[in-house]
Amino acid sequence: MAKREIDLSLVDVENREMRLGSIISWDGSAEELVDNSRYELRSRDKRKSLEGCSGKKEKGCRLCELNMPFNQQTMCTHSIVGCQVGNIPDCILIEHSPIGCSAIHARFNLGYKMGLARRGKKIENIQIFSTNLLENDMVFGASDKLRQTILDAHNRFSPKAIFISMSCSTAIIGEDIESVAQEMEEELEIPIIPRFCEGFRSKHWITGFDISQHGIMRQIVNKHPQKQEDLINIIALWGTDYFTEILKPLGLRVNYMIDMASFDELAQASEAAVTATFCHALGSYMATALENEYGVPQVDAGQPYGFKGTDDWLRSIAKIMGKEDIIEEYIKAEHERVLPKIEALRKKLSGIKGFVATGSSYAHGMISVIRELGIEVDGSIVFHHDPVYDSGKSEQDTLKELVDTYGNIDHFTVSKTQQFQFYNLLNRVNPDFIIIRHNGLAPLAAKIGIPAFAMGDEHFPVGYDGIIRVGEALIEILARKKFGQVLKRHVKLPYTDWWLSQEDPFILARNPGILDEVAEPQLLESLTEDASPEASIIKSA
Amino acid sequence: MTEVNQTKKSNTIVHPRYGCAIGAINTVAAIPRGIPIANCGPGCADKQYFMLSFSNGFQGAGYSGGGALPSTNVGENEIVFGGHKKLDDLIKSSLKIMDGDIYVVLTGCSIELIGDDVGAIVKEYQEKGYPVVHAEAAGFKGNNLTGHENVVKAIIDQYVGEYKGRKKKGLINLWFDVPYYHANWRGDSIELKRVLEGAGFKVNVLFGSESGGVSEWKEVPKAQFNLVVSPWVGLEIAKHLETKYKQPFLHVPVIPIGEEATTEFIRELVDFAGIDNKKAEAFISTEAERYYYFLEHFSEFFSEYWFGLPARFVTVGDAAYNLAITKFLTDQIGLIPTKQIITDNTPEKHRQNIQKLFHDISDEFPLDVEFIEDGYVIEEKVRNVDYGSSVPLILGSSWESDVAKEIKGLLIPISTPIVSEVVINRTYVGYHGALTLLEKIYSETVRG
Ligand code: SF4
Ligand code: SF4
């Protein structure tokens, strides 16, 4: 086990694909993915770990991706940065881009307001600024507009820090947001934090979490920490505060980051006694940076999902806090408390099959919870896969933990919100429901009669009570099958029969020539019904 | 966060109220069996979906929008080496995988900036006879409204093509709401089609549930005339068609709401088209009778409600809805227009005209119309209006929710984005829509 280096002197972060060897397109069993990931090897030697794909087999990585010629819209790192550093109530994010890159703010606002309510903070609209760039700015540059918007933000709200995010267009025209940030930082005397998150830079939107965390580590986190022995950092999103209750016996106060945290709450991250997260794929970078830089230890365990996951997680925190003496009793009491309810749910849910489609290590946790409920899982999707996390800790190898504890998953697919594949993937295993985060996939499931549990509150499955919460919610979700069946009887999918008849969702990658073999889907003929003989330039051409 | 003082007018926008030109993917998705292909970054289409569909009445993306939408998801490799191959692969595979009748490639900022010749790639498909069209949709060149106009013109030029044959008397091409951007667009087009057909016309609605898809688009050149029902969106299209097909157009800047306006609208059209007015008049009298049957019932509530009704109102929204709703509430209900803010970045050349249309609504109350896109400034203006003694009525977007709460006003969503209601089949226009709008405003009122 070896920690990866995180260099906070650099303004930018290395992309996940380079740093961790992360992938977005793969198909096989969960066991194979554990084997191919070589977590241990990668955590020891980064360079070695990236060998292999280029032909040198031996010990290197064999996580070769399946490149498809067809892609559907997904999401970019810029969105992630927006929903992270744009969600800090007393700081302002400025998106340096044309207005389209800011078109998602109303959606962010829904999550942000819900999050503020869940954390008991004042509920008010999100304030993300756009420099609203136009054609001339692309030709002549837009640094003055950026300066103006920084002043606007400062004059309107007196934020404690200002973030600036780069978009594709501003990156292409070479806007120097770093210099403007430095210059304005001197003028306004608050941290001004440039973030390079143009959507084209990484195929992993999740790189956006690292970019956000890196900026906070560099320019907000307190560099001269005064230890707070009862403070635990939980790197989270907008989830309900279940962690306070779970951690009460250990006498810990929770410091949630990054969403809805104030400047000061972020600053005190370096003062905490320990760092943990609901999802290592999301939290590992910052947890490791805090550990390396300020000696704040992070959990030596997987994630708090299911009995074993929660047990291990609590033990690890207890150990760091020097409270091993009390934890076993707590765990035992908790098991006894929840077990009767879980047994009852297992009876109700027996014979049911589920399918999970979420971000990577969160999916590992989610599958643990539903298997704990006796639900069968023989297929799932993760939107990306990290063969190793930044901590390099083998105890955090969540996929291995899942397979070791709950057994293999025959069809374990890495696919980044590609709806067209989702049809074939679901058909392969035919589940009774899906659990999902991120948009774009659930509508397809609904149209083929499979109800979706949109896991909007990511903390819902956390801890022992999380198992019960999920079980109860699933009973409600399964009832919605009726609606799906209605849709299935009456609504057509936007895919051709040829595609829907494919058994292999990755056929286009494995056999690229196949596109040439497919018969034309009637398109050419439709042109013959022209409005008039001379009606179509297409036809006459 | 504590607010300080307001700065001078600048480029800054917070709380955006429109998407970029790539948002016109929705225009394509609104055509039955139309398949949009986004040629831009991985997040561009997603962001427009969230602005125009999800956070806008949770409309859903339909057959080919949202998660189904093909996209090149341009990455570093394409930025450096060009995106030709990726686009070519995508078009080729889309034709095999997506079951559609027309495929429209929309090119966003990044590809525009690196200068790929998208037209050349698409042309190869066109020459082989595939129904593929390309449209420029860089966000720095325009928003989703001008993007909508561009996409329509591209489809006309590259798909519908030349036509020199005869026109069909009484056939109208309707250029009206911008699909998805107007959250009620689906219901609106059903109502307007109903009105036009009732009056004796045939209509190419071109988008939504009532459209016949590409075969209807092929009929566009045959229409007797183009009808633009909007203060500015669609005029470019109509002018283009006028040149291309020698097709005249009628511009009705105010969307008709309520019996009097809709009846007047029908008569104007019948007159313009020179068709027989018997059918129209019969339709009008049936509609009018029904309308006033309901209005009479409503009037009892309106005159006898003890617990306070709103009187002064502000509107915040795009030019089309803003103008139509302001007119209806002022002219037909007797509410007092206090501030009207147009948020759609109306092109400069139309602004004066639109201002005049507003001023013509009332002799009694001078209308205060402004064009503003920055939500911070907009919300500040809404906050500082003098609403007199009754409850402030704000017809706006969900961004006005904080200020509405602050001034204890009623917020009726009429413009993008809308996150406080789910819109399915609803309209505020024509005969039926006016009554629904009243229902909406006064349900909100009695709820308190
Ligand atoms: S242009 Fe780039 S940064 Fe902006 S939304 Fe598209 S992919 Fe994301
Ligand atoms: S403004 Fe340009 S870069 Fe941004 S989302 Fe629109 S097309 Fe993409």
Coordinates of C-alpha atoms in Angstrom, one line a residue, chain A residues 7-8 177 183 302 427 435 442 465 499 521:
Chain A
D7 CA 1.1 18.1 -5.5
L8 CA -0.7 21.1 -4.2
I177 CA -7.7 33.0 -16.1
E183 CA -4.2 40.1 -10.3
G302 CA -14.5 0.6 2.5
N427 CA -32.5 -7.4 -21.5
I435 CA -31.5 2.0 -8.8
A442 CA -34.2 5.7 -16.2
D465 CA -30.8 2.0 9.0
W499 CA -30.0 -2.3 -32.8
P521 CA -33.3 1.4 -42.5

